[in-house]
Every structure is written in structure tokens, then in C-alpha cells.
mmCIF file of N, CA, C and O in Angstrom:
data_model
loop_
_atom_site.group_PDB
_atom_site.id
_atom_site.type_symbol
_atom_site.label_atom_id
_atom_site.label_comp_id
_atom_site.label_asym_id
_atom_site.label_seq_id
_atom_site.Cartn_x
_atom_site.Cartn_y
_atom_site.Cartn_z
ATOM 1 N N GLY A 1 -64.947 -6.779 128.007
ATOM 2 C CA GLY A 1 -66.126 -7.261 127.375
ATOM 3 C C GLY A 1 -66.242 -8.772 127.471
ATOM 4 O O GLY A 1 -65.498 -9.440 128.184
ATOM 5 N N SER A 2 -67.169 -9.319 126.740
ATOM 6 C CA SER A 2 -67.440 -10.758 126.797
ATOM 7 C C SER A 2 -66.303 -11.589 126.192
ATOM 8 O O SER A 2 -66.187 -12.774 126.506
ATOM 9 N N TYR A 3 -65.469 -10.992 125.343
ATOM 10 C CA TYR A 3 -64.333 -11.712 124.747
ATOM 11 C C TYR A 3 -63.472 -12.373 125.811
ATOM 12 O O TYR A 3 -63.067 -13.520 125.691
ATOM 13 N N TYR A 4 -63.206 -11.668 126.897
ATOM 14 C CA TYR A 4 -62.285 -12.150 127.926
ATOM 15 C C TYR A 4 -62.887 -13.216 128.828
ATOM 16 O O TYR A 4 -62.157 -13.927 129.509
ATOM 17 N N LEU A 5 -64.193 -13.338 128.858
ATOM 18 C CA LEU A 5 -64.823 -14.312 129.747
ATOM 19 C C LEU A 5 -64.497 -15.746 129.383
ATOM 20 O O LEU A 5 -64.529 -16.623 130.239
ATOM 21 N N THR A 6 -64.180 -16.015 128.125
ATOM 22 C CA THR A 6 -63.926 -17.385 127.673
ATOM 23 C C THR A 6 -62.452 -17.641 127.358
ATOM 24 O O THR A 6 -62.112 -18.655 126.766
ATOM 25 N N ARG A 7 -61.571 -16.715 127.756
ATOM 26 C CA ARG A 7 -60.155 -16.846 127.409
ATOM 27 C C ARG A 7 -59.256 -16.594 128.607
ATOM 28 O O ARG A 7 -59.609 -15.860 129.524
ATOM 29 N N ASP A 8 -58.091 -17.218 128.562
ATOM 30 C CA ASP A 8 -57.034 -16.970 129.540
ATOM 31 C C ASP A 8 -55.933 -16.192 128.850
ATOM 32 O O ASP A 8 -55.659 -16.395 127.658
ATOM 33 N N ARG A 9 -55.263 -15.319 129.591
ATOM 34 C CA ARG A 9 -54.221 -14.464 129.023
ATOM 35 C C ARG A 9 -52.853 -14.881 129.558
ATOM 36 O O ARG A 9 -52.668 -15.076 130.743
ATOM 37 N N TYR A 10 -51.907 -14.999 128.627
ATOM 38 C CA TYR A 10 -50.516 -15.332 128.948
ATOM 39 C C TYR A 10 -49.615 -14.247 128.373
ATOM 40 O O TYR A 10 -49.938 -13.655 127.344
ATOM 41 N N HIS A 11 -48.500 -13.998 129.030
ATOM 42 C CA HIS A 11 -47.507 -13.030 128.555
ATOM 43 C C HIS A 11 -46.160 -13.711 128.452
ATOM 44 O O HIS A 11 -45.812 -14.548 129.286
ATOM 45 N N LEU A 12 -45.386 -13.337 127.447
ATOM 46 C CA LEU A 12 -43.984 -13.718 127.324
ATOM 47 C C LEU A 12 -43.186 -12.429 127.238
ATOM 48 O O LEU A 12 -43.320 -11.674 126.267
ATOM 49 N N SER A 13 -42.387 -12.171 128.261
ATOM 50 C CA SER A 13 -41.571 -10.958 128.292
ATOM 51 C C SER A 13 -40.363 -11.144 127.376
ATOM 52 O O SER A 13 -39.597 -12.090 127.534
ATOM 53 N N ILE A 14 -40.197 -10.241 126.430
ATOM 54 C CA ILE A 14 -39.111 -10.307 125.447
ATOM 55 C C ILE A 14 -37.968 -9.367 125.835
ATOM 56 O O ILE A 14 -36.801 -9.733 125.776
ATOM 57 N N GLN A 15 -38.318 -8.158 126.224
ATOM 58 C CA GLN A 15 -37.304 -7.129 126.523
ATOM 59 C C GLN A 15 -37.820 -6.212 127.615
ATOM 60 O O GLN A 15 -39.011 -5.938 127.701
ATOM 61 N N GLY A 16 -36.904 -5.713 128.423
ATOM 62 C CA GLY A 16 -37.253 -4.758 129.467
ATOM 63 C C GLY A 16 -37.612 -5.445 130.772
ATOM 64 O O GLY A 16 -37.987 -6.615 130.803
ATOM 65 N N GLU A 17 -37.460 -4.709 131.840
ATOM 66 C CA GLU A 17 -37.823 -5.191 133.173
ATOM 67 C C GLU A 17 -38.958 -4.303 133.663
ATOM 68 O O GLU A 17 -38.889 -3.082 133.552
ATOM 69 N N TYR A 18 -40.007 -4.924 134.204
ATOM 70 C CA TYR A 18 -41.152 -4.127 134.617
ATOM 71 C C TYR A 18 -41.849 -4.737 135.823
ATOM 72 O O TYR A 18 -41.765 -5.928 136.092
ATOM 73 N N LYS A 19 -42.526 -3.873 136.547
ATOM 74 C CA LYS A 19 -43.342 -4.287 137.689
ATOM 75 C C LYS A 19 -44.740 -4.565 137.164
ATOM 76 O O LYS A 19 -45.319 -3.747 136.461
ATOM 77 N N TYR A 20 -45.261 -5.741 137.500
ATOM 78 C CA TYR A 20 -46.595 -6.113 137.061
ATOM 79 C C TYR A 20 -47.476 -6.263 138.282
ATOM 80 O O TYR A 20 -47.120 -6.947 139.241
ATOM 81 N N LYS A 21 -48.614 -5.616 138.258
ATOM 82 C CA LYS A 21 -49.550 -5.659 139.383
ATOM 83 C C LYS A 21 -50.868 -6.243 138.907
ATOM 84 O O LYS A 21 -51.423 -5.803 137.899
ATOM 85 N N VAL A 22 -51.351 -7.255 139.642
ATOM 86 C CA VAL A 22 -52.652 -7.863 139.383
ATOM 87 C C VAL A 22 -53.369 -7.930 140.724
ATOM 88 O O VAL A 22 -52.897 -8.591 141.651
ATOM 89 N N GLY A 23 -54.476 -7.209 140.833
ATOM 90 C CA GLY A 23 -55.165 -7.139 142.118
ATOM 91 C C GLY A 23 -54.239 -6.522 143.152
ATOM 92 O O GLY A 23 -53.706 -5.438 142.937
ATOM 93 N N ASP A 24 -53.982 -7.237 144.243
ATOM 94 C CA ASP A 24 -53.094 -6.712 145.285
ATOM 95 C C ASP A 24 -51.709 -7.353 145.251
ATOM 96 O O ASP A 24 -50.932 -7.207 146.190
ATOM 97 N N GLN A 25 -51.370 -8.066 144.181
ATOM 98 C CA GLN A 25 -50.059 -8.710 144.050
ATOM 99 C C GLN A 25 -49.195 -7.965 143.052
ATOM 100 O O GLN A 25 -49.683 -7.504 142.015
ATOM 101 N N GLU A 26 -47.896 -7.848 143.363
ATOM 102 C CA GLU A 26 -46.918 -7.229 142.454
ATOM 103 C C GLU A 26 -45.715 -8.145 142.303
ATOM 104 O O GLU A 26 -45.284 -8.759 143.278
ATOM 105 N N VAL A 27 -45.199 -8.231 141.088
ATOM 106 C CA VAL A 27 -43.974 -8.985 140.815
ATOM 107 C C VAL A 27 -43.125 -8.186 139.831
ATOM 108 O O VAL A 27 -43.640 -7.377 139.061
ATOM 109 N N ILE A 28 -41.824 -8.423 139.867
ATOM 110 C CA ILE A 28 -40.916 -7.862 138.869
ATOM 111 C C ILE A 28 -40.740 -8.903 137.779
ATOM 112 O O ILE A 28 -40.375 -10.051 138.063
ATOM 113 N N ILE A 29 -41.016 -8.516 136.549
ATOM 114 C CA ILE A 29 -40.907 -9.413 135.393
ATOM 115 C C ILE A 29 -39.611 -9.097 134.661
ATOM 116 O O ILE A 29 -39.336 -7.941 134.338
ATOM 117 N N LYS A 30 -38.841 -10.142 134.393
ATOM 118 C CA LYS A 30 -37.579 -10.004 133.663
ATOM 119 C C LYS A 30 -37.731 -10.647 132.282
ATOM 120 O O LYS A 30 -38.593 -11.509 132.091
ATOM 121 N N PRO A 31 -36.909 -10.252 131.318
ATOM 122 C CA PRO A 31 -36.984 -10.855 129.988
ATOM 123 C C PRO A 31 -36.874 -12.382 130.059
ATOM 124 O O PRO A 31 -36.113 -12.927 130.857
ATOM 125 N N GLY A 32 -37.675 -13.055 129.241
ATOM 126 C CA GLY A 32 -37.689 -14.511 129.212
ATOM 127 C C GLY A 32 -38.759 -15.126 130.095
ATOM 128 O O GLY A 32 -38.964 -16.330 130.063
ATOM 129 N N THR A 33 -39.475 -14.312 130.865
ATOM 130 C CA THR A 33 -40.511 -14.820 131.755
ATOM 131 C C THR A 33 -41.809 -15.065 130.974
ATOM 132 O O THR A 33 -42.260 -14.201 130.238
ATOM 133 N N PHE A 34 -42.366 -16.250 131.139
ATOM 134 C CA PHE A 34 -43.654 -16.604 130.546
ATOM 135 C C PHE A 34 -44.629 -16.798 131.701
ATOM 136 O O PHE A 34 -44.339 -17.559 132.629
ATOM 137 N N PHE A 35 -45.768 -16.095 131.678
ATOM 138 C CA PHE A 35 -46.666 -16.203 132.815
ATOM 139 C C PHE A 35 -48.129 -16.018 132.417
ATOM 140 O O PHE A 35 -48.446 -15.408 131.414
ATOM 141 N N TRP A 36 -49.000 -16.582 133.249
ATOM 142 C CA TRP A 36 -50.443 -16.416 133.164
ATOM 143 C C TRP A 36 -50.858 -15.452 134.260
ATOM 144 O O TRP A 36 -50.242 -15.404 135.323
ATOM 145 N N PHE A 37 -51.889 -14.686 134.024
ATOM 146 C CA PHE A 37 -52.471 -13.881 135.088
ATOM 147 C C PHE A 37 -53.979 -13.784 134.867
ATOM 148 O O PHE A 37 -54.477 -14.019 133.772
ATOM 149 N N ASN A 38 -54.673 -13.453 135.922
ATOM 150 C CA ASN A 38 -56.128 -13.332 135.851
ATOM 151 C C ASN A 38 -56.478 -11.969 135.263
ATOM 152 O O ASN A 38 -56.471 -10.966 135.965
ATOM 153 N N ASN A 39 -56.780 -11.951 133.980
ATOM 154 C CA ASN A 39 -57.070 -10.688 133.292
ATOM 155 C C ASN A 39 -58.484 -10.186 133.566
ATOM 156 O O ASN A 39 -58.907 -9.194 132.994
ATOM 157 N N LYS A 40 -59.185 -10.857 134.469
ATOM 158 C CA LYS A 40 -60.531 -10.410 134.823
ATOM 159 C C LYS A 40 -60.536 -9.494 136.041
ATOM 160 O O LYS A 40 -61.572 -9.006 136.447
ATOM 161 N N VAL A 41 -59.358 -9.257 136.642
ATOM 162 C CA VAL A 41 -59.229 -8.319 137.763
ATOM 163 C C VAL A 41 -58.361 -7.144 137.297
ATOM 164 O O VAL A 41 -57.599 -7.267 136.333
ATOM 165 N N PRO A 42 -58.444 -5.989 137.959
ATOM 166 C CA PRO A 42 -57.615 -4.846 137.555
ATOM 167 C C PRO A 42 -56.128 -5.217 137.547
ATOM 168 O O PRO A 42 -55.650 -5.920 138.444
ATOM 169 N N HIS A 43 -55.420 -4.751 136.513
ATOM 170 C CA HIS A 43 -54.004 -5.065 136.368
ATOM 171 C C HIS A 43 -53.307 -3.923 135.634
ATOM 172 O O HIS A 43 -53.944 -3.105 134.993
ATOM 173 N N GLY A 44 -51.970 -3.886 135.756
ATOM 174 C CA GLY A 44 -51.204 -2.841 135.089
ATOM 175 C C GLY A 44 -49.719 -3.084 135.225
ATOM 176 O O GLY A 44 -49.274 -4.010 135.890
ATOM 177 N N THR A 45 -48.936 -2.221 134.584
ATOM 178 C CA THR A 45 -47.501 -2.400 134.534
ATOM 179 C C THR A 45 -46.781 -1.068 134.644
ATOM 180 O O THR A 45 -47.340 -0.016 134.322
ATOM 181 N N LEU A 46 -45.528 -1.125 135.097
ATOM 182 C CA LEU A 46 -44.676 0.054 135.198
ATOM 183 C C LEU A 46 -43.245 -0.365 134.888
ATOM 184 O O LEU A 46 -42.707 -1.268 135.545
ATOM 185 N N ASN A 47 -42.651 0.237 133.857
ATOM 186 C CA ASN A 47 -41.255 -0.073 133.547
ATOM 187 C C ASN A 47 -40.363 0.324 134.715
ATOM 188 O O ASN A 47 -40.527 1.395 135.285
ATOM 189 N N VAL A 48 -39.413 -0.559 135.058
ATOM 190 C CA VAL A 48 -38.460 -0.250 136.121
ATOM 191 C C VAL A 48 -37.023 -0.275 135.596
ATOM 192 O O VAL A 48 -36.096 -0.037 136.344
ATOM 193 N N GLY A 49 -36.849 -0.556 134.318
ATOM 194 C CA GLY A 49 -35.532 -0.576 133.697
ATOM 195 C C GLY A 49 -35.400 0.535 132.678
ATOM 196 O O GLY A 49 -36.291 1.376 132.527
ATOM 197 N N ASN A 50 -34.283 0.531 131.957
ATOM 198 C CA ASN A 50 -34.009 1.570 130.967
ATOM 199 C C ASN A 50 -34.453 1.194 129.560
ATOM 200 O O ASN A 50 -34.486 2.048 128.678
ATOM 201 N N GLU A 51 -34.760 -0.081 129.324
ATOM 202 C CA GLU A 51 -35.173 -0.522 127.990
ATOM 203 C C GLU A 51 -36.698 -0.478 127.868
ATOM 204 O O GLU A 51 -37.407 -0.697 128.849
ATOM 205 N N PRO A 52 -37.182 -0.247 126.661
ATOM 206 C CA PRO A 52 -38.633 -0.330 126.453
ATOM 207 C C PRO A 52 -39.124 -1.761 126.713
ATOM 208 O O PRO A 52 -38.394 -2.730 126.498
ATOM 209 N N ARG A 53 -40.335 -1.881 127.172
ATOM 210 C CA ARG A 53 -40.934 -3.189 127.440
ATOM 211 C C ARG A 53 -41.517 -3.738 126.149
ATOM 212 O O ARG A 53 -42.306 -3.082 125.467
ATOM 213 N N ILE A 54 -41.121 -4.962 125.804
ATOM 214 C CA ILE A 54 -41.701 -5.676 124.672
ATOM 215 C C ILE A 54 -42.213 -7.004 125.206
ATOM 216 O O ILE A 54 -41.462 -7.779 125.804
ATOM 217 N N THR A 55 -43.505 -7.243 125.007
ATOM 218 C CA THR A 55 -44.159 -8.439 125.532
ATOM 219 C C THR A 55 -45.094 -9.010 124.479
ATOM 220 O O THR A 55 -45.830 -8.264 123.839
ATOM 221 N N MET A 56 -45.041 -10.330 124.293
ATOM 222 C CA MET A 56 -46.026 -11.001 123.436
ATOM 223 C C MET A 56 -47.186 -11.418 124.328
ATOM 224 O O MET A 56 -46.978 -11.957 125.418
ATOM 225 N N VAL A 57 -48.392 -11.163 123.863
ATOM 226 C CA VAL A 57 -49.594 -11.491 124.627
ATOM 227 C C VAL A 57 -50.360 -12.573 123.873
ATOM 228 O O VAL A 57 -50.587 -12.466 122.668
ATOM 229 N N PHE A 58 -50.753 -13.621 124.612
ATOM 230 C CA PHE A 58 -51.502 -14.733 124.036
ATOM 231 C C PHE A 58 -52.830 -14.856 124.768
ATOM 232 O O PHE A 58 -52.845 -14.988 125.987
ATOM 233 N N ASP A 59 -53.929 -14.832 124.041
ATOM 234 C CA ASP A 59 -55.245 -15.111 124.604
ATOM 235 C C ASP A 59 -55.680 -16.466 124.076
ATOM 236 O O ASP A 59 -55.834 -16.648 122.864
ATOM 237 N N LEU A 60 -55.845 -17.424 124.990
ATOM 238 C CA LEU A 60 -56.219 -18.778 124.598
ATOM 239 C C LEU A 60 -57.578 -19.143 125.190
ATOM 240 O O LEU A 60 -57.860 -18.815 126.343
ATOM 241 N N PRO A 61 -58.417 -19.830 124.414
ATOM 242 C CA PRO A 61 -59.723 -20.259 124.943
ATOM 243 C C PRO A 61 -59.530 -21.199 126.127
ATOM 244 O O PRO A 61 -58.548 -21.936 126.193
ATOM 245 N N HIS A 62 -60.471 -21.150 127.078
ATOM 246 C CA HIS A 62 -60.465 -22.098 128.188
ATOM 247 C C HIS A 62 -60.536 -23.508 127.627
ATOM 248 O O HIS A 62 -61.183 -23.748 126.597
ATOM 249 N N SER A 63 -59.904 -24.473 128.297
ATOM 250 C CA SER A 63 -60.020 -25.849 127.870
ATOM 251 C C SER A 63 -61.429 -26.360 128.175
ATOM 252 O O SER A 63 -62.133 -25.807 129.019
ATOM 253 N N ALA A 64 -61.816 -27.448 127.527
ATOM 254 C CA ALA A 64 -63.158 -27.999 127.732
ATOM 255 C C ALA A 64 -63.359 -28.431 129.188
ATOM 256 O O ALA A 64 -64.465 -28.402 129.702
ATOM 257 N N SER A 65 -62.274 -28.818 129.872
ATOM 258 C CA SER A 65 -62.392 -29.257 131.263
ATOM 259 C C SER A 65 -62.357 -28.102 132.243
ATOM 260 O O SER A 65 -62.546 -28.281 133.433
ATOM 261 N N ASN A 66 -62.094 -26.861 131.748
ATOM 262 C CA ASN A 66 -61.998 -25.694 132.610
ATOM 263 C C ASN A 66 -62.769 -24.529 131.972
ATOM 264 O O ASN A 66 -62.175 -23.593 131.500
ATOM 265 N N PRO A 67 -64.091 -24.615 131.934
ATOM 266 C CA PRO A 67 -64.881 -23.571 131.234
ATOM 267 C C PRO A 67 -64.818 -22.224 131.889
ATOM 268 O O PRO A 67 -64.557 -22.031 132.998
#
């Protein structure tokens, strides 16, 4: 919806190892990883480890210089 048009999304991986796919790119995320991704394109995740995935998600407004 319109909520996401004015915000950027960041993740901080707390626990678990998982494959993260955004558009046509895939990366393996390990605990302690802090990252931004373009949440306006299709994205998803798949656990690749034995622990449950715990991630903090931050949605921050665009800065005034980057509308």
C-alpha cells in the first residue's frame, strides 16, 4: 500500500540463517547482519539452518534529501 512508498525497510538478523531473495538477487543472511533492501519489489525468505529465524524490522521515513 501507500505506507511503503515513503519508507525504507531495514532488517537486523538476530537468530537463524536464511536465504533472502529480492527481485533476482539472493543472499545468505547470518545472525548479526544489518541490511537494507528494496521492499517495493517482490521479496521473500527461506530458512536454511536449524534455528527459527528471528529478525527485527525497521521502517524508516525517507530523508528529506531522498524523497
